[in-house]
PDB file of C-alpha atoms in Angstrom:
ATOM      1  CA  ALA A   1      16.130  62.367  94.294  1.00  0.00           C
ATOM      2  CA  GLN A   2      12.517  61.669  95.046  1.00  0.00           C
ATOM      3  CA  THR A   3      10.278  63.719  97.299  1.00  0.00           C
ATOM      4  CA  VAL A   4       6.944  62.825  98.822  1.00  0.00           C
ATOM      5  CA  THR A   5       4.569  65.472 100.124  1.00  0.00           C
ATOM      6  CA  GLN A   6       1.637  64.991 102.445  1.00  0.00           C
ATOM      7  CA  SER A   7      -0.039  68.332 102.946  1.00  0.00           C
ATOM      8  CA  GLN A   8      -2.447  67.321 105.691  1.00  0.00           C
ATOM      9  CA  PRO A   9      -0.688  67.038 109.075  1.00  0.00           C
ATOM     10  CA  GLU A  10      -3.901  65.966 110.795  1.00  0.00           C
ATOM     11  CA  MET A  11      -7.422  64.960 109.842  1.00  0.00           C
ATOM     12  CA  SER A  12     -10.428  64.060 111.952  1.00  0.00           C
ATOM     13  CA  VAL A  13     -13.642  62.387 110.816  1.00  0.00           C
ATOM     14  CA  GLN A  14     -16.585  60.636 112.385  1.00  0.00           C
ATOM     15  CA  GLU A  15     -16.775  56.884 112.510  1.00  0.00           C
ATOM     16  CA  ALA A  16     -18.317  55.335 109.360  1.00  0.00           C
ATOM     17  CA  GLU A  17     -17.471  58.361 107.237  1.00  0.00           C
ATOM     18  CA  THR A  18     -15.221  58.270 104.202  1.00  0.00           C
ATOM     19  CA  VAL A  19     -11.917  60.119 104.328  1.00  0.00           C
ATOM     20  CA  THR A  20      -9.290  60.843 101.708  1.00  0.00           C
ATOM     21  CA  LEU A  21      -5.641  61.432 102.496  1.00  0.00           C
ATOM     22  CA  SER A  22      -3.596  63.241  99.890  1.00  0.00           C
ATOM     23  CA  CYS A  23      -0.092  62.547  98.681  1.00  0.00           C
ATOM     24  CA  THR A  24       1.954  64.000  95.862  1.00  0.00           C
ATOM     25  CA  TYR A  25       5.428  63.037  94.809  1.00  0.00           C
ATOM     26  CA  ASP A  26       8.158  64.132  92.491  1.00  0.00           C
ATOM     27  CA  THR A  27      10.384  61.826  90.500  1.00  0.00           C
ATOM     28  CA  SER A  28      12.054  61.507  87.140  1.00  0.00           C
ATOM     29  CA  GLU A  29      11.579  57.738  87.154  1.00  0.00           C
ATOM     30  CA  ASN A  30       8.992  56.100  84.939  1.00  0.00           C
ATOM     31  CA  ASN A  31       8.693  52.867  86.852  1.00  0.00           C
ATOM     32  CA  TYR A  32       8.314  52.881  90.610  1.00  0.00           C
ATOM     33  CA  TYR A  33       6.168  51.744  93.496  1.00  0.00           C
ATOM     34  CA  LEU A  34       3.941  53.740  95.797  1.00  0.00           C
ATOM     35  CA  PHE A  35       2.759  52.698  99.216  1.00  0.00           C
ATOM     36  CA  TRP A  36       0.527  53.747 102.043  1.00  0.00           C
ATOM     37  CA  TYR A  37       1.635  52.643 105.488  1.00  0.00           C
ATOM     38  CA  LYS A  38      -0.224  52.882 108.750  1.00  0.00           C
ATOM     39  CA  GLN A  39       1.649  53.469 112.005  1.00  0.00           C
ATOM     40  CA  PRO A  40      -0.503  53.035 115.110  1.00  0.00           C
ATOM     41  CA  PRO A  41       0.700  54.068 118.593  1.00  0.00           C
ATOM     42  CA  SER A  42       2.639  50.787 118.821  1.00  0.00           C
ATOM     43  CA  ARG A  43       4.807  52.253 116.017  1.00  0.00           C
ATOM     44  CA  GLN A  44       4.689  49.025 114.022  1.00  0.00           C
ATOM     45  CA  MET A  45       4.623  49.882 110.327  1.00  0.00           C
ATOM     46  CA  ILE A  46       1.679  48.197 108.624  1.00  0.00           C
ATOM     47  CA  LEU A  47       1.297  48.086 104.863  1.00  0.00           C
ATOM     48  CA  VAL A  48      -2.119  49.371 103.859  1.00  0.00           C
ATOM     49  CA  ILE A  49      -1.869  49.295 100.090  1.00  0.00           C
ATOM     50  CA  ARG A  50       0.668  49.452  97.289  1.00  0.00           C
ATOM     51  CA  GLN A  51       0.571  50.488  93.659  1.00  0.00           C
ATOM     52  CA  GLU A  52       2.910  49.719  90.785  1.00  0.00           C
ATOM     53  CA  ALA A  53       3.314  52.755  88.547  1.00  0.00           C
ATOM     54  CA  TYR A  54       3.035  50.717  85.365  1.00  0.00           C
ATOM     55  CA  LYS A  55      -0.436  49.550  86.355  1.00  0.00           C
ATOM     56  CA  GLN A  56      -3.201  51.932  85.389  1.00  0.00           C
ATOM     57  CA  GLN A  57      -5.791  50.253  87.537  1.00  0.00           C
ATOM     58  CA  ASN A  58      -6.086  51.716  91.015  1.00  0.00           C
ATOM     59  CA  ALA A  59      -5.244  49.312  93.817  1.00  0.00           C
ATOM     60  CA  THR A  60      -7.922  48.373  96.339  1.00  0.00           C
ATOM     61  CA  GLU A  61      -7.796  46.451  99.612  1.00  0.00           C
ATOM     62  CA  ASN A  62     -11.195  46.044 101.212  1.00  0.00           C
ATOM     63  CA  ARG A  63     -12.124  49.492 102.617  1.00  0.00           C
ATOM     64  CA  PHE A  64      -8.938  51.074 101.303  1.00  0.00           C
ATOM     65  CA  SER A  65      -8.470  52.298  97.768  1.00  0.00           C
ATOM     66  CA  VAL A  66      -6.172  54.697  95.989  1.00  0.00           C
ATOM     67  CA  ASN A  67      -6.580  57.272  93.277  1.00  0.00           C
ATOM     68  CA  PHE A  68      -3.356  57.090  91.322  1.00  0.00           C
ATOM     69  CA  GLN A  69      -2.825  59.892  88.840  1.00  0.00           C
ATOM     70  CA  LYS A  70       0.576  59.278  87.283  1.00  0.00           C
ATOM     71  CA  ALA A  71       0.690  62.375  85.124  1.00  0.00           C
ATOM     72  CA  ALA A  72      -0.207  64.559  88.082  1.00  0.00           C
ATOM     73  CA  LYS A  73       2.073  62.539  90.383  1.00  0.00           C
ATOM     74  CA  SER A  74      -0.723  62.154  92.855  1.00  0.00           C
ATOM     75  CA  PHE A  75      -1.502  59.146  95.021  1.00  0.00           C
ATOM     76  CA  SER A  76      -4.392  59.662  97.419  1.00  0.00           C
ATOM     77  CA  LEU A  77      -5.788  57.102  99.851  1.00  0.00           C
ATOM     78  CA  LYS A  78      -9.510  56.716 100.408  1.00  0.00           C
ATOM     79  CA  ILE A  79     -10.766  54.974 103.517  1.00  0.00           C
ATOM     80  CA  SER A  80     -14.416  53.996 103.368  1.00  0.00           C
ATOM     81  CA  ASP A  81     -16.621  53.235 106.362  1.00  0.00           C
ATOM     82  CA  SER A  82     -13.881  54.441 108.703  1.00  0.00           C
ATOM     83  CA  GLN A  83     -13.449  52.595 111.973  1.00  0.00           C
ATOM     84  CA  LEU A  84     -11.999  53.575 115.335  1.00  0.00           C
ATOM     85  CA  GLY A  85      -9.094  51.210 114.684  1.00  0.00           C
ATOM     86  CA  ASP A  86      -8.123  53.275 111.666  1.00  0.00           C
ATOM     87  CA  THR A  87      -6.846  55.988 113.996  1.00  0.00           C
ATOM     88  CA  ALA A  88      -3.109  56.196 113.319  1.00  0.00           C
ATOM     89  CA  MET A  89      -0.377  58.002 111.449  1.00  0.00           C
ATOM     90  CA  TYR A  90      -0.503  57.338 107.724  1.00  0.00           C
ATOM     91  CA  PHE A  91       2.596  57.630 105.608  1.00  0.00           C
ATOM     92  CA  CYS A  92       2.778  57.773 101.854  1.00  0.00           C
ATOM     93  CA  ALA A  93       5.984  56.282 100.468  1.00  0.00           C
ATOM     94  CA  PHE A  94       7.858  55.965  97.184  1.00  0.00           C
ATOM     95  CA  MET A  95      10.272  53.281  96.073  1.00  0.00           C
ATOM     96  CA  LYS A  96      12.324  52.827  92.947  1.00  0.00           C
ATOM     97  CA  PRO A  97      12.387  49.344  91.507  1.00  0.00           C
ATOM     98  CA  TYR A  98      15.331  47.074  91.895  1.00  0.00           C
ATOM     99  CA  SER A  99      18.114  47.748  89.435  1.00  0.00           C
ATOM    100  CA  SER A 100      20.728  45.193  88.598  1.00  0.00           C
ATOM    101  CA  GLY A 101      24.116  46.385  89.767  1.00  0.00           C
ATOM    102  CA  GLY A 102      22.494  49.065  91.877  1.00  0.00           C
ATOM    103  CA  GLY A 103      20.367  46.912  94.066  1.00  0.00           C
ATOM    104  CA  ALA A 104      17.242  48.128  95.755  1.00  0.00           C
ATOM    105  CA  ASP A 105      16.620  51.580  97.159  1.00  0.00           C
ATOM    106  CA  GLY A 106      14.785  52.219 100.374  1.00  0.00           C
ATOM    107  CA  LEU A 107      11.474  53.944 100.808  1.00  0.00           C
ATOM    108  CA  THR A 108      11.128  57.710 100.738  1.00  0.00           C
ATOM    109  CA  PHE A 109       8.385  58.704 103.133  1.00  0.00           C
ATOM    110  CA  GLY A 110       6.165  61.729 103.366  1.00  0.00           C
ATOM    111  CA  LYS A 111       5.823  63.525 106.688  1.00  0.00           C
ATOM    112  CA  GLY A 112       2.630  61.706 107.500  1.00  0.00           C
ATOM    113  CA  THR A 113      -0.988  62.482 108.266  1.00  0.00           C
ATOM    114  CA  HIS A 114      -2.386  61.875 111.727  1.00  0.00           C
ATOM    115  CA  LEU A 115      -5.850  60.474 111.159  1.00  0.00           C
ATOM    116  CA  ILE A 116      -8.286  60.525 114.047  1.00  0.00           C
ATOM    117  CA  ILE A 117     -11.568  58.653 113.850  1.00  0.00           C
ATOM    118  CA  GLN A 118     -14.097  60.077 116.263  1.00  0.00           C
ATOM    119  CA  PRO A 119     -16.778  57.830 117.795  1.00  0.00           C
TER     120      PRO A 119
ATOM    121  CA  GLY B   1       3.465  35.939 113.847  1.00  0.00           C
ATOM    122  CA  ALA B   2       6.158  38.487 113.059  1.00  0.00           C
ATOM    123  CA  VAL B   3       7.867  38.050 109.728  1.00  0.00           C
ATOM    124  CA  VAL B   4      10.727  40.336 110.701  1.00  0.00           C
ATOM    125  CA  SER B   5      12.007  40.214 114.237  1.00  0.00           C
ATOM    126  CA  GLN B   6      13.862  43.195 115.685  1.00  0.00           C
ATOM    127  CA  HIS B   7      15.610  43.201 119.063  1.00  0.00           C
ATOM    128  CA  PRO B   8      15.805  44.760 121.502  1.00  0.00           C
ATOM    129  CA  SER B   9      12.573  46.727 121.500  1.00  0.00           C
ATOM    130  CA  ARG B  10      13.975  49.246 123.939  1.00  0.00           C
ATOM    131  CA  VAL B  11      17.476  50.002 125.147  1.00  0.00           C
ATOM    132  CA  ILE B  12      18.872  52.590 127.503  1.00  0.00           C
ATOM    133  CA  CYS B  13      22.602  53.166 127.541  1.00  0.00           C
ATOM    134  CA  LYS B  14      25.185  55.563 128.850  1.00  0.00           C
ATOM    135  CA  SER B  15      26.808  58.115 126.616  1.00  0.00           C
ATOM    136  CA  GLY B  16      29.946  56.744 124.970  1.00  0.00           C
ATOM    137  CA  THR B  17      28.863  53.111 124.902  1.00  0.00           C
ATOM    138  CA  SER B  18      27.942  51.045 121.849  1.00  0.00           C
ATOM    139  CA  VAL B  19      24.600  49.451 121.195  1.00  0.00           C
ATOM    140  CA  LYS B  20      23.773  46.650 118.777  1.00  0.00           C
ATOM    141  CA  ILE B  21      20.335  46.180 117.242  1.00  0.00           C
ATOM    142  CA  GLU B  22      19.420  42.964 115.453  1.00  0.00           C
ATOM    143  CA  CYS B  23      16.998  42.463 112.611  1.00  0.00           C
ATOM    144  CA  ARG B  24      16.054  38.960 111.482  1.00  0.00           C
ATOM    145  CA  SER B  25      13.850  37.777 108.655  1.00  0.00           C
ATOM    146  CA  LEU B  26      12.071  34.731 109.986  1.00  0.00           C
ATOM    147  CA  ASP B  27      10.744  32.837 107.006  1.00  0.00           C
ATOM    148  CA  PHE B  28      12.350  34.294 103.910  1.00  0.00           C
ATOM    149  CA  GLN B  29      15.758  35.248 102.634  1.00  0.00           C
ATOM    150  CA  ALA B  30      16.209  38.976 102.846  1.00  0.00           C
ATOM    151  CA  THR B  31      18.327  40.029  99.894  1.00  0.00           C
ATOM    152  CA  THR B  32      18.065  43.627 101.017  1.00  0.00           C
ATOM    153  CA  MET B  33      17.919  45.161 104.459  1.00  0.00           C
ATOM    154  CA  PHE B  34      17.015  48.771 105.167  1.00  0.00           C
ATOM    155  CA  TRP B  35      17.577  50.777 108.333  1.00  0.00           C
ATOM    156  CA  TYR B  36      15.470  53.815 109.187  1.00  0.00           C
ATOM    157  CA  ARG B  37      15.456  56.339 111.985  1.00  0.00           C
ATOM    158  CA  GLN B  38      12.379  58.105 113.293  1.00  0.00           C
ATOM    159  CA  PHE B  39      12.494  61.055 115.660  1.00  0.00           C
ATOM    160  CA  PRO B  40       9.403  61.881 117.750  1.00  0.00           C
ATOM    161  CA  LYS B  41       6.448  63.069 115.694  1.00  0.00           C
ATOM    162  CA  GLN B  42       8.486  62.856 112.511  1.00  0.00           C
ATOM    163  CA  SER B  43       8.649  60.592 109.526  1.00  0.00           C
ATOM    164  CA  LEU B  44      10.988  57.686 108.852  1.00  0.00           C
ATOM    165  CA  MET B  45      14.310  58.616 107.347  1.00  0.00           C
ATOM    166  CA  LEU B  46      16.365  56.044 105.493  1.00  0.00           C
ATOM    167  CA  MET B  47      19.805  55.656 106.996  1.00  0.00           C
ATOM    168  CA  ALA B  48      21.343  52.887 104.936  1.00  0.00           C
ATOM    169  CA  THR B  49      20.650  50.049 102.557  1.00  0.00           C
ATOM    170  CA  SER B  50      22.410  46.732 102.589  1.00  0.00           C
ATOM    171  CA  ASN B  51      22.119  44.559  99.497  1.00  0.00           C
ATOM    172  CA  GLU B  52      23.222  40.957  99.409  1.00  0.00           C
ATOM    173  CA  GLY B  53      26.889  40.565  98.619  1.00  0.00           C
ATOM    174  CA  SER B  54      27.793  44.215  98.917  1.00  0.00           C
ATOM    175  CA  LYS B  55      28.621  46.707 101.603  1.00  0.00           C
ATOM    176  CA  ALA B  56      25.969  48.935 103.045  1.00  0.00           C
ATOM    177  CA  THR B  57      25.162  52.138 101.220  1.00  0.00           C
ATOM    178  CA  TYR B  58      24.656  55.076 103.544  1.00  0.00           C
ATOM    179  CA  GLU B  59      22.428  58.053 102.924  1.00  0.00           C
ATOM    180  CA  GLN B  60      23.929  61.489 102.828  1.00  0.00           C
ATOM    181  CA  GLY B  61      24.595  62.821 106.288  1.00  0.00           C
ATOM    182  CA  VAL B  62      24.713  59.414 107.975  1.00  0.00           C
ATOM    183  CA  GLU B  63      28.110  58.620 109.457  1.00  0.00           C
ATOM    184  CA  LYS B  64      29.116  55.134 108.395  1.00  0.00           C
ATOM    185  CA  ASP B  65      31.750  54.872 111.116  1.00  0.00           C
ATOM    186  CA  LYS B  66      29.157  55.657 113.748  1.00  0.00           C
ATOM    187  CA  PHE B  67      26.355  53.474 112.450  1.00  0.00           C
ATOM    188  CA  LEU B  68      27.933  50.156 111.561  1.00  0.00           C
ATOM    189  CA  ILE B  69      25.765  47.853 109.509  1.00  0.00           C
ATOM    190  CA  ASN B  70      26.529  44.195 109.042  1.00  0.00           C
ATOM    191  CA  HIS B  71      24.392  42.088 106.721  1.00  0.00           C
ATOM    192  CA  ALA B  72      25.807  38.897 108.170  1.00  0.00           C
ATOM    193  CA  SER B  73      23.533  36.518 106.314  1.00  0.00           C
ATOM    194  CA  LEU B  74      20.376  36.461 104.268  1.00  0.00           C
ATOM    195  CA  THR B  75      18.363  36.392 107.476  1.00  0.00           C
ATOM    196  CA  LEU B  76      20.290  38.704 109.781  1.00  0.00           C
ATOM    197  CA  SER B  77      21.348  42.331 109.755  1.00  0.00           C
ATOM    198  CA  THR B  78      22.741  44.297 112.661  1.00  0.00           C
ATOM    199  CA  LEU B  79      23.048  48.008 113.301  1.00  0.00           C
ATOM    200  CA  THR B  80      25.652  49.048 115.841  1.00  0.00           C
ATOM    201  CA  VAL B  81      25.535  52.573 117.166  1.00  0.00           C
ATOM    202  CA  THR B  82      29.085  53.252 118.274  1.00  0.00           C
ATOM    203  CA  SER B  83      30.002  55.768 120.981  1.00  0.00           C
ATOM    204  CA  ALA B  84      26.378  56.718 121.383  1.00  0.00           C
ATOM    205  CA  HIS B  85      25.473  60.264 122.372  1.00  0.00           C
ATOM    206  CA  PRO B  86      22.163  61.732 123.554  1.00  0.00           C
ATOM    207  CA  GLU B  87      21.465  63.094 120.068  1.00  0.00           C
ATOM    208  CA  ASP B  88      21.452  59.495 118.797  1.00  0.00           C
ATOM    209  CA  SER B  89      18.379  58.811 120.905  1.00  0.00           C
ATOM    210  CA  SER B  90      15.683  57.830 118.434  1.00  0.00           C
ATOM    211  CA  PHE B  91      13.431  55.046 117.197  1.00  0.00           C
ATOM    212  CA  TYR B  92      15.304  52.750 114.808  1.00  0.00           C
ATOM    213  CA  ILE B  93      13.361  50.505 112.426  1.00  0.00           C
ATOM    214  CA  CYS B  94      14.649  47.834 110.109  1.00  0.00           C
ATOM    215  CA  SER B  95      12.971  46.546 106.992  1.00  0.00           C
ATOM    216  CA  ALA B  96      13.757  43.383 105.111  1.00  0.00           C
ATOM    217  CA  GLY B  97      13.091  42.815 101.447  1.00  0.00           C
ATOM    218  CA  GLY B  98      13.146  39.511  99.623  1.00  0.00           C
ATOM    219  CA  GLY B  99      11.754  37.874  96.555  1.00  0.00           C
ATOM    220  CA  GLY B 100      14.800  38.253  94.366  1.00  0.00           C
ATOM    221  CA  THR B 101      14.763  41.234  92.034  1.00  0.00           C
ATOM    222  CA  ASP B 102      11.248  42.115  93.090  1.00  0.00           C
ATOM    223  CA  VAL B 103      12.049  43.289  96.578  1.00  0.00           C
ATOM    224  CA  MET B 104       8.512  44.451  96.971  1.00  0.00           C
ATOM    225  CA  LYS B 105       7.247  40.894  96.799  1.00  0.00           C
ATOM    226  CA  LYS B 106       8.327  40.592 100.385  1.00  0.00           C
ATOM    227  CA  LEU B 107       8.933  43.843 102.187  1.00  0.00           C
ATOM    228  CA  PHE B 108       8.343  43.831 105.896  1.00  0.00           C
ATOM    229  CA  PHE B 109       9.211  46.042 108.821  1.00  0.00           C
ATOM    230  CA  GLY B 110      10.557  45.096 112.204  1.00  0.00           C
ATOM    231  CA  SER B 111       8.806  46.378 115.307  1.00  0.00           C
ATOM    232  CA  GLY B 112      11.466  48.988 116.001  1.00  0.00           C
ATOM    233  CA  THR B 113      13.965  49.776 118.747  1.00  0.00           C
ATOM    234  CA  GLN B 114      13.709  52.809 120.979  1.00  0.00           C
ATOM    235  CA  LEU B 115      17.230  53.914 121.875  1.00  0.00           C
ATOM    236  CA  SER B 116      17.678  56.299 124.774  1.00  0.00           C
ATOM    237  CA  VAL B 117      21.189  57.567 125.465  1.00  0.00           C
ATOM    238  CA  LEU B 118      21.716  59.126 128.877  1.00  0.00           C
TER     239      LEU B 118
END
């Protein structure tokens, strides 16, 4: 079974600063997917960024980038030029790839980090 | 607009009644549907996975006779909470995956359903 650990229950930074959210995971799989999701007060899950384990290049999406260290099983999220709208819960998640005969597995989530952007 | 539609967004019911929650993929065929539960200030916990053409697979500790999942078509999945009790009160979220064997090509969440059992 996979586990995902987010060791920072809450973080607070000033607007425009850069913040890094940490995530570690444990798995015996070699191929898998990692995700960062944002959950604002509306509770709608919003995909921030995803990374395929077989890709060495770190994924980036505008102000969001990850530092994926496969050997260390670490997957941190960096938010640059943070904005007030970035205030939300952030969940790191793991997913095994689809396997024929076994189908797809769901996401395993970490406990989340409550990120607060101060004006 | 929403890619995955989940209804109702909020439901209040009496203890002992059954509640049905619908999850629809609007513009793609969802070969896999996932159902999660989220208690206040906690993370999402996978309850069950429903792959096309097969029965739902439930996670350990989730009662399949209590949480009935029907993947009626490639665009609709329903979760029925039978004989609901106050401890079933929670936020339920569905997720639909498509794109054939690469479920991650299309993986979207519904907006969730807050169930309150009195």
